[in-house]
Amino acid sequence: MSQIEIKSLNAYYDKLHVLKDINLNVEKGEILSLIGPSGSGKSSLLKMLVGLLTPKSGEVTLNNNQVNYTNKTDLRKIREQIAIVFQQYNLFQNMNVLKNVCIAPTKIQKRNQKEVEDQAVSLLEKVGLKDKLKSYPDELSGGQQQRVAIARALCLNPEILLLDEVTSALDPELVQEVLDAIRILAAEGMTMLIVSHEMSFVKEVSSRVVFMDNGSIIEINEPKIIFENPKEKRTLDFVSKILKDK
Ligand SMILES: Nc1ncnc2c1ncn2[C@@H]1O[C@H](COP(=O)(O)OP(=O)(O)O)[C@@H](O)[C@H]1O
Ligand SMILES: [Mg+2]
């Protein structure tokens, strides 16, 4: 049984057919990376999974339960199981780092304050921010804020973590620290869907890579095949171009 199964899924923004007949299974503990040109639908696929873009047709099952994205109870469940981190981290500016991480688990999930704080401290330590617990977002670099956002997502105890270009806005020396945190999560067996331009990282951590173009999945393969010997010409054109531009 796959953890996520997406079948014949189509989604639109008004008239724009943004996800076209998507079929994709994600196994538990898998690190699946999505690559493809800008505008190919990578972010839309992640947004659809957490209910920010409602599918028009097709189905999604999570742990064998079909998700009804128009049902509020299903949406609430989905958001407990799947956490998403975006390029722009959207922290609460009026709360310190610890509070930013603890607010949703205590107020929304109604978990015990002390237990949540202990978990938050250990997560912040994991992402290298143990000495910033009392800092406010405007006192942190972009890279530090992004690591707070990752800790915040993890403190919800999701089964699946979606990372949408989380290192794209960061200075190069901060990129590695964030990638290191993601490597630790990967080793711990967290199921992740990752959109990233860090191709060497994608090649290293992914169990499989999905190449998307113009709203469709063109190829799904092991990273070594995608980058060295892709089966589809469009994949080859894309990877040749990005590897050349590096
Ligand atoms: N909220 C939105 N409303 C309308 N069109 C959108 C919206 N978000 C994205 N799009 C369009 O959907 C297509 C796919 O976008 P996106 O999923 O962001 O691609 P990617 O993440 O691969 O760059 C693009 O043509 C983009 O302009
Ligand atoms: Mg995107």
PDB file of C-alpha atoms and ligand atoms in Angstrom:
ATOM      1  CA  MET A   1       0.000   0.000   0.000  1.00  0.00           C
ATOM      2  CA  SER A   2       1.357   3.398  -0.981  1.00  0.00           C
ATOM      3  CA  GLN A   3       1.137   6.224   1.505  1.00  0.00           C
ATOM      4  CA  ILE A   4      -0.174   8.588  -1.182  1.00  0.00           C
ATOM      5  CA  GLU A   5      -1.876   7.518  -4.400  1.00  0.00           C
ATOM      6  CA  ILE A   6      -2.863  10.090  -6.991  1.00  0.00           C
ATOM      7  CA  LYS A   7      -4.989   8.814  -9.864  1.00  0.00           C
ATOM      8  CA  SER A   8      -6.025  10.575 -13.092  1.00  0.00           C
ATOM      9  CA  LEU A   9      -6.014  13.909 -11.334  1.00  0.00           C
ATOM     10  CA  ASN A  10      -6.852  17.178 -13.080  1.00  0.00           C
ATOM     11  CA  ALA A  11      -6.890  20.680 -11.601  1.00  0.00           C
ATOM     12  CA  TYR A  12      -7.506  24.168 -12.969  1.00  0.00           C
ATOM     13  CA  TYR A  13      -7.013  27.825 -12.109  1.00  0.00           C
ATOM     14  CA  ASP A  14     -10.113  29.149 -13.887  1.00  0.00           C
ATOM     15  CA  LYS A  15      -9.442  28.147 -17.494  1.00  0.00           C
ATOM     16  CA  LEU A  16      -5.785  27.176 -16.988  1.00  0.00           C
ATOM     17  CA  HIS A  17      -5.450  23.396 -16.924  1.00  0.00           C
ATOM     18  CA  VAL A  18      -2.577  23.299 -14.428  1.00  0.00           C
ATOM     19  CA  LEU A  19      -2.444  19.592 -13.485  1.00  0.00           C
ATOM     20  CA  LYS A  20      -3.112  17.197 -16.343  1.00  0.00           C
ATOM     21  CA  ASP A  21      -3.961  13.564 -15.716  1.00  0.00           C
ATOM     22  CA  ILE A  22      -1.514  13.170 -12.839  1.00  0.00           C
ATOM     23  CA  ASN A  23      -0.794   9.594 -11.702  1.00  0.00           C
ATOM     24  CA  LEU A  24       1.676   9.190  -8.871  1.00  0.00           C
ATOM     25  CA  ASN A  25       2.259   6.886  -5.909  1.00  0.00           C
ATOM     26  CA  VAL A  26       4.448   7.814  -2.978  1.00  0.00           C
ATOM     27  CA  GLU A  27       5.695   5.051  -0.686  1.00  0.00           C
ATOM     28  CA  LYS A  28       6.211   5.486   3.046  1.00  0.00           C
ATOM     29  CA  GLY A  29       9.684   6.872   3.768  1.00  0.00           C
ATOM     30  CA  GLU A  30      10.222   7.833   0.173  1.00  0.00           C
ATOM     31  CA  ILE A  31      11.964  11.045  -0.847  1.00  0.00           C
ATOM     32  CA  LEU A  32      10.366  12.105  -4.075  1.00  0.00           C
ATOM     33  CA  SER A  33      11.713  15.166  -5.845  1.00  0.00           C
ATOM     34  CA  LEU A  34       9.799  17.194  -8.401  1.00  0.00           C
ATOM     35  CA  ILE A  35      11.798  18.960 -11.073  1.00  0.00           C
ATOM     36  CA  GLY A  36      10.795  20.818 -14.217  1.00  0.00           C
ATOM     37  CA  PRO A  37      10.697  24.261 -15.797  1.00  0.00           C
ATOM     38  CA  SER A  38       9.185  27.218 -13.992  1.00  0.00           C
ATOM     39  CA  GLY A  39       5.410  27.126 -14.409  1.00  0.00           C
ATOM     40  CA  SER A  40       5.266  23.362 -15.022  1.00  0.00           C
ATOM     41  CA  GLY A  41       2.945  22.791 -12.044  1.00  0.00           C
ATOM     42  CA  LYS A  42       5.303  21.575  -9.294  1.00  0.00           C
ATOM     43  CA  SER A  43       4.011  23.973  -6.631  1.00  0.00           C
ATOM     44  CA  SER A  44       0.436  23.386  -7.771  1.00  0.00           C
ATOM     45  CA  LEU A  45       0.826  19.647  -7.235  1.00  0.00           C
ATOM     46  CA  LEU A  46       2.040  20.223  -3.660  1.00  0.00           C
ATOM     47  CA  LYS A  47      -0.711  22.799  -3.033  1.00  0.00           C
ATOM     48  CA  MET A  48      -3.332  20.386  -4.320  1.00  0.00           C
ATOM     49  CA  LEU A  49      -2.163  17.730  -1.836  1.00  0.00           C
ATOM     50  CA  VAL A  50      -2.780  20.030   1.144  1.00  0.00           C
ATOM     51  CA  GLY A  51      -6.090  21.350  -0.200  1.00  0.00           C
ATOM     52  CA  LEU A  52      -4.963  24.777  -1.433  1.00  0.00           C
ATOM     53  CA  LEU A  53      -5.990  23.884  -5.003  1.00  0.00           C
ATOM     54  CA  THR A  54      -9.105  21.741  -5.353  1.00  0.00           C
ATOM     55  CA  PRO A  55      -8.943  18.984  -7.952  1.00  0.00           C
ATOM     56  CA  LYS A  56     -11.614  18.951 -10.655  1.00  0.00           C
ATOM     57  CA  SER A  57     -11.418  15.210 -11.279  1.00  0.00           C
ATOM     58  CA  GLY A  58      -9.442  12.155 -10.294  1.00  0.00           C
ATOM     59  CA  GLU A  59      -8.644  10.893  -6.831  1.00  0.00           C
ATOM     60  CA  VAL A  60      -6.131  11.107  -4.018  1.00  0.00           C
ATOM     61  CA  THR A  61      -5.849   8.445  -1.343  1.00  0.00           C
ATOM     62  CA  LEU A  62      -3.826   8.834   1.811  1.00  0.00           C
ATOM     63  CA  ASN A  63      -3.037   5.600   3.678  1.00  0.00           C
ATOM     64  CA  ASN A  64      -5.748   3.961   1.595  1.00  0.00           C
ATOM     65  CA  ASN A  65      -8.431   6.514   2.537  1.00  0.00           C
ATOM     66  CA  GLN A  66      -9.829   8.547  -0.319  1.00  0.00           C
ATOM     67  CA  VAL A  67      -9.652  12.284   0.368  1.00  0.00           C
ATOM     68  CA  ASN A  68     -12.637  14.495  -0.354  1.00  0.00           C
ATOM     69  CA  TYR A  69     -11.083  17.921  -0.814  1.00  0.00           C
ATOM     70  CA  THR A  70     -14.442  19.673  -0.525  1.00  0.00           C
ATOM     71  CA  ASN A  71     -15.104  18.184   2.919  1.00  0.00           C
ATOM     72  CA  LYS A  72     -13.942  20.231   5.919  1.00  0.00           C
ATOM     73  CA  THR A  73     -13.251  17.209   8.131  1.00  0.00           C
ATOM     74  CA  ASP A  74     -11.112  15.637   5.427  1.00  0.00           C
ATOM     75  CA  LEU A  75      -9.241  18.914   4.945  1.00  0.00           C
ATOM     76  CA  ARG A  76      -8.522  19.159   8.651  1.00  0.00           C
ATOM     77  CA  LYS A  77      -7.230  15.573   8.675  1.00  0.00           C
ATOM     78  CA  ILE A  78      -5.077  16.158   5.618  1.00  0.00           C
ATOM     79  CA  ARG A  79      -3.484  19.207   7.213  1.00  0.00           C
ATOM     80  CA  GLU A  80      -2.610  17.167  10.289  1.00  0.00           C
ATOM     81  CA  GLN A  81      -0.941  14.507   8.163  1.00  0.00           C
ATOM     82  CA  ILE A  82       0.780  16.651   5.552  1.00  0.00           C
ATOM     83  CA  ALA A  83       2.834  19.767   6.354  1.00  0.00           C
ATOM     84  CA  ILE A  84       4.143  22.168   3.729  1.00  0.00           C
ATOM     85  CA  VAL A  85       7.030  24.641   3.842  1.00  0.00           C
ATOM     86  CA  PHE A  86       7.286  27.352   1.195  1.00  0.00           C
ATOM     87  CA  GLN A  87      10.138  29.495  -0.102  1.00  0.00           C
ATOM     88  CA  GLN A  88       8.694  32.447   1.807  1.00  0.00           C
ATOM     89  CA  TYR A  89       8.535  31.399   5.422  1.00  0.00           C
ATOM     90  CA  ASN A  90       5.713  33.605   6.784  1.00  0.00           C
ATOM     91  CA  LEU A  91       6.635  33.578  10.454  1.00  0.00           C
ATOM     92  CA  PHE A  92       4.603  35.581  12.969  1.00  0.00           C
ATOM     93  CA  GLN A  93       6.683  38.743  13.396  1.00  0.00           C
ATOM     94  CA  ASN A  94       5.273  39.484  16.861  1.00  0.00           C
ATOM     95  CA  MET A  95       6.263  36.101  18.322  1.00  0.00           C
ATOM     96  CA  ASN A  96       9.683  34.771  19.209  1.00  0.00           C
ATOM     97  CA  VAL A  97      11.114  31.653  17.574  1.00  0.00           C
ATOM     98  CA  LEU A  98       9.912  29.239  20.255  1.00  0.00           C
ATOM     99  CA  LYS A  99       6.406  30.699  20.188  1.00  0.00           C
ATOM    100  CA  ASN A 100       6.281  30.513  16.382  1.00  0.00           C
ATOM    101  CA  VAL A 101       7.012  26.789  16.554  1.00  0.00           C
ATOM    102  CA  CYS A 102       4.659  26.070  19.489  1.00  0.00           C
ATOM    103  CA  ILE A 103       1.601  28.100  18.537  1.00  0.00           C
ATOM    104  CA  ALA A 104      -0.180  25.672  16.176  1.00  0.00           C
ATOM    105  CA  PRO A 105       0.511  22.474  18.163  1.00  0.00           C
ATOM    106  CA  THR A 106      -0.817  24.080  21.376  1.00  0.00           C
ATOM    107  CA  LYS A 107      -3.669  26.222  20.011  1.00  0.00           C
ATOM    108  CA  ILE A 108      -4.892  24.090  17.094  1.00  0.00           C
ATOM    109  CA  GLN A 109      -3.841  20.577  18.059  1.00  0.00           C
ATOM    110  CA  LYS A 110      -4.483  21.401  21.752  1.00  0.00           C
ATOM    111  CA  ARG A 111      -1.422  19.504  22.884  1.00  0.00           C
ATOM    112  CA  ASN A 112       0.270  19.908  26.240  1.00  0.00           C
ATOM    113  CA  GLN A 113       2.336  23.124  26.407  1.00  0.00           C
ATOM    114  CA  LYS A 114       5.352  21.606  28.145  1.00  0.00           C
ATOM    115  CA  GLU A 115       5.513  18.588  25.850  1.00  0.00           C
ATOM    116  CA  VAL A 116       5.257  20.833  22.761  1.00  0.00           C
ATOM    117  CA  GLU A 117       7.969  23.173  24.084  1.00  0.00           C
ATOM    118  CA  ASP A 118      10.343  20.269  24.733  1.00  0.00           C
ATOM    119  CA  GLN A 119       9.770  18.989  21.215  1.00  0.00           C
ATOM    120  CA  ALA A 120      10.174  22.503  19.763  1.00  0.00           C
ATOM    121  CA  VAL A 121      13.503  22.978  21.553  1.00  0.00           C
ATOM    122  CA  SER A 122      14.843  19.678  20.263  1.00  0.00           C
ATOM    123  CA  LEU A 123      13.653  20.443  16.712  1.00  0.00           C
ATOM    124  CA  LEU A 124      15.236  23.897  16.838  1.00  0.00           C
ATOM    125  CA  GLU A 125      18.426  22.282  18.053  1.00  0.00           C
ATOM    126  CA  LYS A 126      18.256  19.848  15.134  1.00  0.00           C
ATOM    127  CA  VAL A 127      18.084  22.745  12.648  1.00  0.00           C
ATOM    128  CA  GLY A 128      20.911  24.599  14.401  1.00  0.00           C
ATOM    129  CA  LEU A 129      18.907  27.314  16.173  1.00  0.00           C
ATOM    130  CA  LYS A 130      19.117  26.354  19.818  1.00  0.00           C
ATOM    131  CA  ASP A 131      20.577  29.759  20.733  1.00  0.00           C
ATOM    132  CA  LYS A 132      17.771  31.670  18.949  1.00  0.00           C
ATOM    133  CA  LEU A 133      14.749  30.478  20.926  1.00  0.00           C
ATOM    134  CA  LYS A 134      13.946  33.952  22.240  1.00  0.00           C
ATOM    135  CA  SER A 135      14.815  35.868  19.063  1.00  0.00           C
ATOM    136  CA  TYR A 136      12.185  37.510  16.908  1.00  0.00           C
ATOM    137  CA  PRO A 137      12.000  36.853  13.141  1.00  0.00           C
ATOM    138  CA  ASP A 138      13.329  40.320  12.232  1.00  0.00           C
ATOM    139  CA  GLU A 139      16.472  39.520  14.229  1.00  0.00           C
ATOM    140  CA  LEU A 140      17.212  36.454  12.076  1.00  0.00           C
ATOM    141  CA  SER A 141      18.692  35.954   8.615  1.00  0.00           C
ATOM    142  CA  GLY A 142      16.512  34.507   5.874  1.00  0.00           C
ATOM    143  CA  GLY A 143      18.248  31.178   6.274  1.00  0.00           C
ATOM    144  CA  GLN A 144      17.586  31.090   9.990  1.00  0.00           C
ATOM    145  CA  GLN A 145      13.944  32.032   9.454  1.00  0.00           C
ATOM    146  CA  GLN A 146      13.559  29.229   6.954  1.00  0.00           C
ATOM    147  CA  ARG A 147      14.955  26.744   9.448  1.00  0.00           C
ATOM    148  CA  VAL A 148      12.408  28.003  12.010  1.00  0.00           C
ATOM    149  CA  ALA A 149       9.700  27.372   9.405  1.00  0.00           C
ATOM    150  CA  ILE A 150      10.914  23.789   8.933  1.00  0.00           C
ATOM    151  CA  ALA A 151      10.949  23.197  12.704  1.00  0.00           C
ATOM    152  CA  ARG A 152       7.461  24.699  12.904  1.00  0.00           C
ATOM    153  CA  ALA A 153       6.180  22.272  10.272  1.00  0.00           C
ATOM    154  CA  LEU A 154       7.828  19.286  11.987  1.00  0.00           C
ATOM    155  CA  CYS A 155       6.384  20.200  15.386  1.00  0.00           C
ATOM    156  CA  LEU A 156       2.945  19.349  13.963  1.00  0.00           C
ATOM    157  CA  ASN A 157       4.149  15.714  13.762  1.00  0.00           C
ATOM    158  CA  PRO A 158       3.191  15.312  10.105  1.00  0.00           C
ATOM    159  CA  GLU A 159       3.519  11.963   8.353  1.00  0.00           C
ATOM    160  CA  ILE A 160       4.536  13.690   5.160  1.00  0.00           C
ATOM    161  CA  LEU A 161       6.552  16.851   4.633  1.00  0.00           C
ATOM    162  CA  LEU A 162       6.314  18.933   1.454  1.00  0.00           C
ATOM    163  CA  LEU A 163       9.202  21.307   0.771  1.00  0.00           C
ATOM    164  CA  ASP A 164       8.685  23.852  -1.995  1.00  0.00           C
ATOM    165  CA  GLU A 165      11.983  25.499  -2.989  1.00  0.00           C
ATOM    166  CA  VAL A 166      12.902  26.061   0.640  1.00  0.00           C
ATOM    167  CA  THR A 167      16.496  26.980  -0.169  1.00  0.00           C
ATOM    168  CA  SER A 168      15.876  29.159  -3.226  1.00  0.00           C
ATOM    169  CA  ALA A 169      16.059  32.466  -1.373  1.00  0.00           C
ATOM    170  CA  LEU A 170      19.082  31.601   0.751  1.00  0.00           C
ATOM    171  CA  ASP A 171      22.740  32.576   0.618  1.00  0.00           C
ATOM    172  CA  PRO A 172      24.898  29.625  -0.467  1.00  0.00           C
ATOM    173  CA  GLU A 173      26.464  29.011   2.956  1.00  0.00           C
ATOM    174  CA  LEU A 174      23.004  28.773   4.536  1.00  0.00           C
ATOM    175  CA  VAL A 175      21.729  26.403   1.866  1.00  0.00           C
ATOM    176  CA  GLN A 176      23.935  23.583   3.124  1.00  0.00           C
ATOM    177  CA  GLU A 177      22.708  23.930   6.712  1.00  0.00           C
ATOM    178  CA  VAL A 178      19.121  23.620   5.570  1.00  0.00           C
ATOM    179  CA  LEU A 179      19.955  20.693   3.278  1.00  0.00           C
ATOM    180  CA  ASP A 180      21.733  19.023   6.213  1.00  0.00           C
ATOM    181  CA  ALA A 181      18.544  19.276   8.277  1.00  0.00           C
ATOM    182  CA  ILE A 182      16.596  17.726   5.404  1.00  0.00           C
ATOM    183  CA  ARG A 183      19.200  14.932   5.153  1.00  0.00           C
ATOM    184  CA  ILE A 184      18.621  14.111   8.840  1.00  0.00           C
ATOM    185  CA  LEU A 185      14.862  13.906   8.257  1.00  0.00           C
ATOM    186  CA  ALA A 186      15.442  11.699   5.236  1.00  0.00           C
ATOM    187  CA  ALA A 187      17.599   9.349   7.309  1.00  0.00           C
ATOM    188  CA  GLU A 188      14.865   9.245   9.968  1.00  0.00           C
ATOM    189  CA  GLY A 189      12.430   7.920   7.358  1.00  0.00           C
ATOM    190  CA  MET A 190      10.177  10.945   6.919  1.00  0.00           C
ATOM    191  CA  THR A 191       8.198  10.783   3.683  1.00  0.00           C
ATOM    192  CA  MET A 192       9.016  13.917   1.707  1.00  0.00           C
ATOM    193  CA  LEU A 193       8.082  15.559  -1.556  1.00  0.00           C
ATOM    194  CA  ILE A 194      10.731  18.079  -2.466  1.00  0.00           C
ATOM    195  CA  VAL A 195      10.766  20.784  -5.122  1.00  0.00           C
ATOM    196  CA  SER A 196      14.331  22.007  -5.417  1.00  0.00           C
ATOM    197  CA  HIS A 197      16.780  23.574  -7.858  1.00  0.00           C
ATOM    198  CA  GLU A 198      19.691  22.014  -5.957  1.00  0.00           C
ATOM    199  CA  MET A 199      20.215  19.272  -8.498  1.00  0.00           C
ATOM    200  CA  SER A 200      23.168  17.602  -6.794  1.00  0.00           C
ATOM    201  CA  PHE A 201      21.099  17.408  -3.601  1.00  0.00           C
ATOM    202  CA  VAL A 202      18.115  16.031  -5.534  1.00  0.00           C
ATOM    203  CA  LYS A 203      20.358  13.399  -7.090  1.00  0.00           C
ATOM    204  CA  GLU A 204      21.812  12.460  -3.712  1.00  0.00           C
ATOM    205  CA  VAL A 205      18.697  12.170  -1.511  1.00  0.00           C
ATOM    206  CA  SER A 206      15.829  11.214  -3.811  1.00  0.00           C
ATOM    207  CA  SER A 207      14.509   7.702  -4.091  1.00  0.00           C
ATOM    208  CA  ARG A 208      12.779   8.804  -7.303  1.00  0.00           C
ATOM    209  CA  VAL A 209      12.600  11.994  -9.339  1.00  0.00           C
ATOM    210  CA  VAL A 210       9.494  13.231 -11.128  1.00  0.00           C
ATOM    211  CA  PHE A 211      10.028  15.418 -14.182  1.00  0.00           C
ATOM    212  CA  MET A 212       7.071  17.700 -14.947  1.00  0.00           C
ATOM    213  CA  ASP A 213       6.457  19.884 -17.959  1.00  0.00           C
ATOM    214  CA  ASN A 214       3.426  22.003 -18.793  1.00  0.00           C
ATOM    215  CA  GLY A 215       1.193  20.433 -16.119  1.00  0.00           C
ATOM    216  CA  SER A 216       2.000  16.811 -16.974  1.00  0.00           C
ATOM    217  CA  ILE A 217       4.309  14.221 -15.481  1.00  0.00           C
ATOM    218  CA  ILE A 218       6.683  13.344 -18.299  1.00  0.00           C
ATOM    219  CA  GLU A 219       8.932  10.849 -16.537  1.00  0.00           C
ATOM    220  CA  ILE A 220       9.378   9.216 -13.129  1.00  0.00           C
ATOM    221  CA  ASN A 221      12.657   7.464 -12.552  1.00  0.00           C
ATOM    222  CA  GLU A 222      15.575   6.857 -10.238  1.00  0.00           C
ATOM    223  CA  PRO A 223      17.763   9.963  -9.955  1.00  0.00           C
ATOM    224  CA  LYS A 224      20.684   8.320 -11.722  1.00  0.00           C
ATOM    225  CA  ILE A 225      18.529   7.574 -14.756  1.00  0.00           C
ATOM    226  CA  ILE A 226      16.845  10.996 -14.794  1.00  0.00           C
ATOM    227  CA  PHE A 227      20.171  12.840 -14.723  1.00  0.00           C
ATOM    228  CA  GLU A 228      22.383  10.507 -16.733  1.00  0.00           C
ATOM    229  CA  ASN A 229      20.188   8.513 -19.055  1.00  0.00           C
ATOM    230  CA  PRO A 230      16.600   9.801 -19.121  1.00  0.00           C
ATOM    231  CA  LYS A 231      14.047   7.888 -21.163  1.00  0.00           C
ATOM    232  CA  GLU A 232      12.164  10.917 -22.467  1.00  0.00           C
ATOM    233  CA  LYS A 233      13.575  13.556 -24.791  1.00  0.00           C
ATOM    234  CA  ARG A 234      11.932  16.395 -22.860  1.00  0.00           C
ATOM    235  CA  THR A 235      13.650  15.224 -19.673  1.00  0.00           C
ATOM    236  CA  LEU A 236      16.973  15.089 -21.485  1.00  0.00           C
ATOM    237  CA  ASP A 237      16.498  18.614 -22.886  1.00  0.00           C
ATOM    238  CA  PHE A 238      15.706  19.939 -19.402  1.00  0.00           C
ATOM    239  CA  VAL A 239      18.518  18.232 -17.491  1.00  0.00           C
ATOM    240  CA  SER A 240      21.086  19.038 -20.217  1.00  0.00           C
ATOM    241  CA  LYS A 241      20.112  22.677 -20.007  1.00  0.00           C
ATOM    242  CA  ILE A 242      20.274  22.961 -16.203  1.00  0.00           C
ATOM    243  CA  LEU A 243      23.504  20.998 -15.917  1.00  0.00           C
ATOM    244  CA  LYS A 244      25.047  23.199 -18.625  1.00  0.00           C
ATOM    245  CA  ASP A 245      23.899  26.400 -16.873  1.00  0.00           C
ATOM    246  CA  LYS A 246      25.572  25.312 -13.605  1.00  0.00           C
TER     247      LYS A 246
HETATM  248  N1  LIG B   1      -2.931  31.149  -7.863  1.00  0.00           N
HETATM  249  C1  LIG B   1      -2.814  31.031  -9.189  1.00  0.00           C
HETATM  250  N2  LIG B   1      -3.763  31.505 -10.021  1.00  0.00           N
HETATM  251  C2  LIG B   1      -3.668  31.363 -11.364  1.00  0.00           C
HETATM  252  N3  LIG B   1      -2.640  30.745 -11.996  1.00  0.00           N
HETATM  253  C3  LIG B   1      -1.655  30.265 -11.217  1.00  0.00           C
HETATM  254  C4  LIG B   1      -1.693  30.362  -9.791  1.00  0.00           C
HETATM  255  N4  LIG B   1      -0.577  29.778  -9.294  1.00  0.00           N
HETATM  256  C5  LIG B   1       0.111  29.322 -10.357  1.00  0.00           C
HETATM  257  N5  LIG B   1      -0.530  29.600 -11.517  1.00  0.00           N
HETATM  258  C6  LIG B   1      -0.099  29.213 -12.873  1.00  0.00           C
HETATM  259  O1  LIG B   1      -0.085  27.790 -12.906  1.00  0.00           O
HETATM  260  C7  LIG B   1       1.025  27.314 -13.654  1.00  0.00           C
HETATM  261  C8  LIG B   1       1.865  26.397 -12.773  1.00  0.00           C
HETATM  262  O2  LIG B   1       2.421  27.151 -11.723  1.00  0.00           O
HETATM  263  P1  LIG B   1       3.261  26.517 -10.543  1.00  0.00           P
HETATM  264  O3  LIG B   1       2.546  25.328 -10.025  1.00  0.00           O
HETATM  265  O4  LIG B   1       3.570  27.601  -9.593  1.00  0.00           O
HETATM  266  O5  LIG B   1       4.574  26.029 -11.317  1.00  0.00           O
HETATM  267  P2  LIG B   1       6.030  25.712 -10.784  1.00  0.00           P
HETATM  268  O6  LIG B   1       5.954  25.554  -9.298  1.00  0.00           O
HETATM  269  O7  LIG B   1       6.428  24.456 -11.489  1.00  0.00           O
HETATM  270  O8  LIG B   1       6.887  26.875 -11.191  1.00  0.00           O
HETATM  271  C9  LIG B   1       1.762  28.545 -14.152  1.00  0.00           C
HETATM  272  O9  LIG B   1       1.302  28.811 -15.461  1.00  0.00           O
HETATM  273  C10 LIG B   1       1.328  29.635 -13.184  1.00  0.00           C
HETATM  274  O10 LIG B   1       1.369  30.887 -13.792  1.00  0.00           O
HETATM  275 MG    MG B   2       6.910  26.625  -7.790  1.00  0.00          MG
END
